[in-house]
Tab-separated table of C-alpha atoms in Angstrom:
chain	number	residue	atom	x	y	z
A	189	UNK	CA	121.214	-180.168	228.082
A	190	UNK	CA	123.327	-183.390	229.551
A	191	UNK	CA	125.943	-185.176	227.456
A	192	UNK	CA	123.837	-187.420	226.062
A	193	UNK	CA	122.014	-184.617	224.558
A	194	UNK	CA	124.904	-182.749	223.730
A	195	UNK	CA	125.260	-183.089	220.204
A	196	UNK	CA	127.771	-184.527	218.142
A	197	UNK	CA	130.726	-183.156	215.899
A	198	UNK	CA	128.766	-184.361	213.004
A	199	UNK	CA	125.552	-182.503	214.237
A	200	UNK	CA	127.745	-179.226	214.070
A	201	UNK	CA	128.554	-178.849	217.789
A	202	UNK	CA	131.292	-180.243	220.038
A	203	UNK	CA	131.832	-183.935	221.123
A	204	UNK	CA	130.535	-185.100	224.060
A	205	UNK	CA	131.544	-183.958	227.619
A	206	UNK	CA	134.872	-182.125	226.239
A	207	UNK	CA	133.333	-179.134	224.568
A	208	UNK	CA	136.298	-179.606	221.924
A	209	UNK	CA	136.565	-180.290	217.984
A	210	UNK	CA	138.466	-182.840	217.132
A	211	UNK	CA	140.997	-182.153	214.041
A	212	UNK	CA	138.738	-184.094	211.724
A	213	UNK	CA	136.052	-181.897	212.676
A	214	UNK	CA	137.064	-179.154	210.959
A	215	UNK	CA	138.073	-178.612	206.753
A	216	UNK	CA	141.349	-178.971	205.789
A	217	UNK	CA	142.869	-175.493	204.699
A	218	UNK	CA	142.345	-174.854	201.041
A	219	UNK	CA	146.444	-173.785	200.544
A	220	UNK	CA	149.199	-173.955	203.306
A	221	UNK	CA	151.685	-171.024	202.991
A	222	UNK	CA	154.726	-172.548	204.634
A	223	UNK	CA	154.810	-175.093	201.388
A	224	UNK	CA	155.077	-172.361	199.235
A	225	UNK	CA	157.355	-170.949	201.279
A	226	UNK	CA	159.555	-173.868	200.846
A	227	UNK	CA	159.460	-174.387	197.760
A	228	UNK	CA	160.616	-171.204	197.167
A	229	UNK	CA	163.921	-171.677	198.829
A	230	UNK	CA	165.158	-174.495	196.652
A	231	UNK	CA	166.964	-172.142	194.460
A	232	UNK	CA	168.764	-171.154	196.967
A	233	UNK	CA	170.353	-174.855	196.946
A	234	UNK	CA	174.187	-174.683	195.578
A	235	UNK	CA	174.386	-176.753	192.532
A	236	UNK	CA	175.993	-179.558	194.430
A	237	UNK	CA	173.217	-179.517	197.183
A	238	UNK	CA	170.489	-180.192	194.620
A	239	UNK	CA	172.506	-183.256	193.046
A	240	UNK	CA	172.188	-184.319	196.753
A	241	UNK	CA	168.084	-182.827	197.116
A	242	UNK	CA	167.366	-185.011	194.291
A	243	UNK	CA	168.564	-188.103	195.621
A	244	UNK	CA	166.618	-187.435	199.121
A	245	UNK	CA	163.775	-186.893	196.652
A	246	UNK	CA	164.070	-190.225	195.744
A	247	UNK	CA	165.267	-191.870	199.470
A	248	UNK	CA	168.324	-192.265	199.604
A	249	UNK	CA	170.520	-192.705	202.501
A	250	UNK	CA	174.180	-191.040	202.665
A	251	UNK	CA	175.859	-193.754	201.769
A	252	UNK	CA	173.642	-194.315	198.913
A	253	UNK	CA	174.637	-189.920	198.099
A	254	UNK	CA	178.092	-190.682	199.113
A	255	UNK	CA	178.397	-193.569	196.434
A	256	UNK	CA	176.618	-191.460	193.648
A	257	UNK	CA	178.655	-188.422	194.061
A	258	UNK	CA	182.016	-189.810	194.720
A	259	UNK	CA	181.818	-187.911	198.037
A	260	UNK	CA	182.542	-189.174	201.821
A	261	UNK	CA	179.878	-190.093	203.744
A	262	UNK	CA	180.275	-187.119	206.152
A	263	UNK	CA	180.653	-184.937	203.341
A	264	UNK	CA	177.036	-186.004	201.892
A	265	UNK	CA	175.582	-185.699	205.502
A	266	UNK	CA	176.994	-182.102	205.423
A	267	UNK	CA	175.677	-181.087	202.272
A	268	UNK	CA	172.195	-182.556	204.151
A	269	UNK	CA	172.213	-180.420	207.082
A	270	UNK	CA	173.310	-177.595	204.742
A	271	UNK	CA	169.386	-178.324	202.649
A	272	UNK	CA	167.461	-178.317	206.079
A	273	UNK	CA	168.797	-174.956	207.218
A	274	UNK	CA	168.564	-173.557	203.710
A	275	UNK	CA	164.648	-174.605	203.208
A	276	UNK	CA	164.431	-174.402	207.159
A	277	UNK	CA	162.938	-178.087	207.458
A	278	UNK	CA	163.251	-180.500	210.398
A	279	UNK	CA	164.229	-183.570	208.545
A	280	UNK	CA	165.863	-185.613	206.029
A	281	UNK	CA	162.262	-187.174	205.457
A	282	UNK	CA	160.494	-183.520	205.204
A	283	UNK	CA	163.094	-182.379	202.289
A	284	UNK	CA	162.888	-186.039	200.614
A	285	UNK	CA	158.754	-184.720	200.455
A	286	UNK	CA	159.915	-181.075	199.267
A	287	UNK	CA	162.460	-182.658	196.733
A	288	UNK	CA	159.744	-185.266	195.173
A	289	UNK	CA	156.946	-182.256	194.920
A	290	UNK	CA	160.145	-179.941	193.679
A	291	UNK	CA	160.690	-183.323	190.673
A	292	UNK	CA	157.037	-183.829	189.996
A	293	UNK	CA	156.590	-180.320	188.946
A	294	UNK	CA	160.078	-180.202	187.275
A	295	UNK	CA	159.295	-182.918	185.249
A	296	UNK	CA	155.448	-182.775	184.677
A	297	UNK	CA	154.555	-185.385	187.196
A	298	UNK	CA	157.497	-188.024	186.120
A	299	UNK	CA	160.034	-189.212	188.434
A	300	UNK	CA	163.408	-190.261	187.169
A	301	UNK	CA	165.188	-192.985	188.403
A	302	UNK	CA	167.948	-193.194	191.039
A	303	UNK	CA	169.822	-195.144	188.960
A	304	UNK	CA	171.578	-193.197	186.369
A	305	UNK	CA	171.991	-194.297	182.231
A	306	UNK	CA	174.952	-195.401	181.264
């Protein structure tokens, strides 16, 4: 068979020439592990760290945390790094993700704003 005969990815073989799948070839997995996983460590957060998780939830930066907490800004970017290595994530960006899943099913789907009632 030559490569124009090969057939396609939607044709249920590989793409031409390459003999590969791409990603979108395949189904997405019905339930990733490592998310549940994750969200299983956020108890582990001190109380303090989750006043800070929520606010990443919602984007803030650590001057924005800082500000809200009465803290120092180096203080807030501890109390970060301290949330990565406790739910063993790579970013500020993947535990803003974690902490907005963590609020929706907190609060049956509804965010709450990042700026507090007086």
């Amino acid at each position: 068979m030559s490569t124009a005969q090969t057939p396609g990815p939607h044709a249920g073989g590989p793409g031409p020439a390459t003999g590969r799948h791409l990603a979108t070839d395949r189904p997405a997995p019905a339930h990733d592990r490592s998310w549940d996983a994750v969200m299983a460590r956020v108890p582990l957060l001190s109380e303090r760290e989750l006043d800070v998780f929520h606010l990443l939830a919602r984007g803030a930066s650590n001057r924005t945390v800082a500000a809200r907490l009465a803290i120092t800004e180096r203080t807030a970017k501890a109390h970060v790094a301290q949330i990565l290595s406790k739910l063993r994530v790579e970013s500020r960006l993947q535990a803003g993700i974690v902490g907005f899943a963590w609020e929706t099913r907190s609060h049956g789907g509804r965010h709450l704003p990042l700026q507090q009632s007086a």
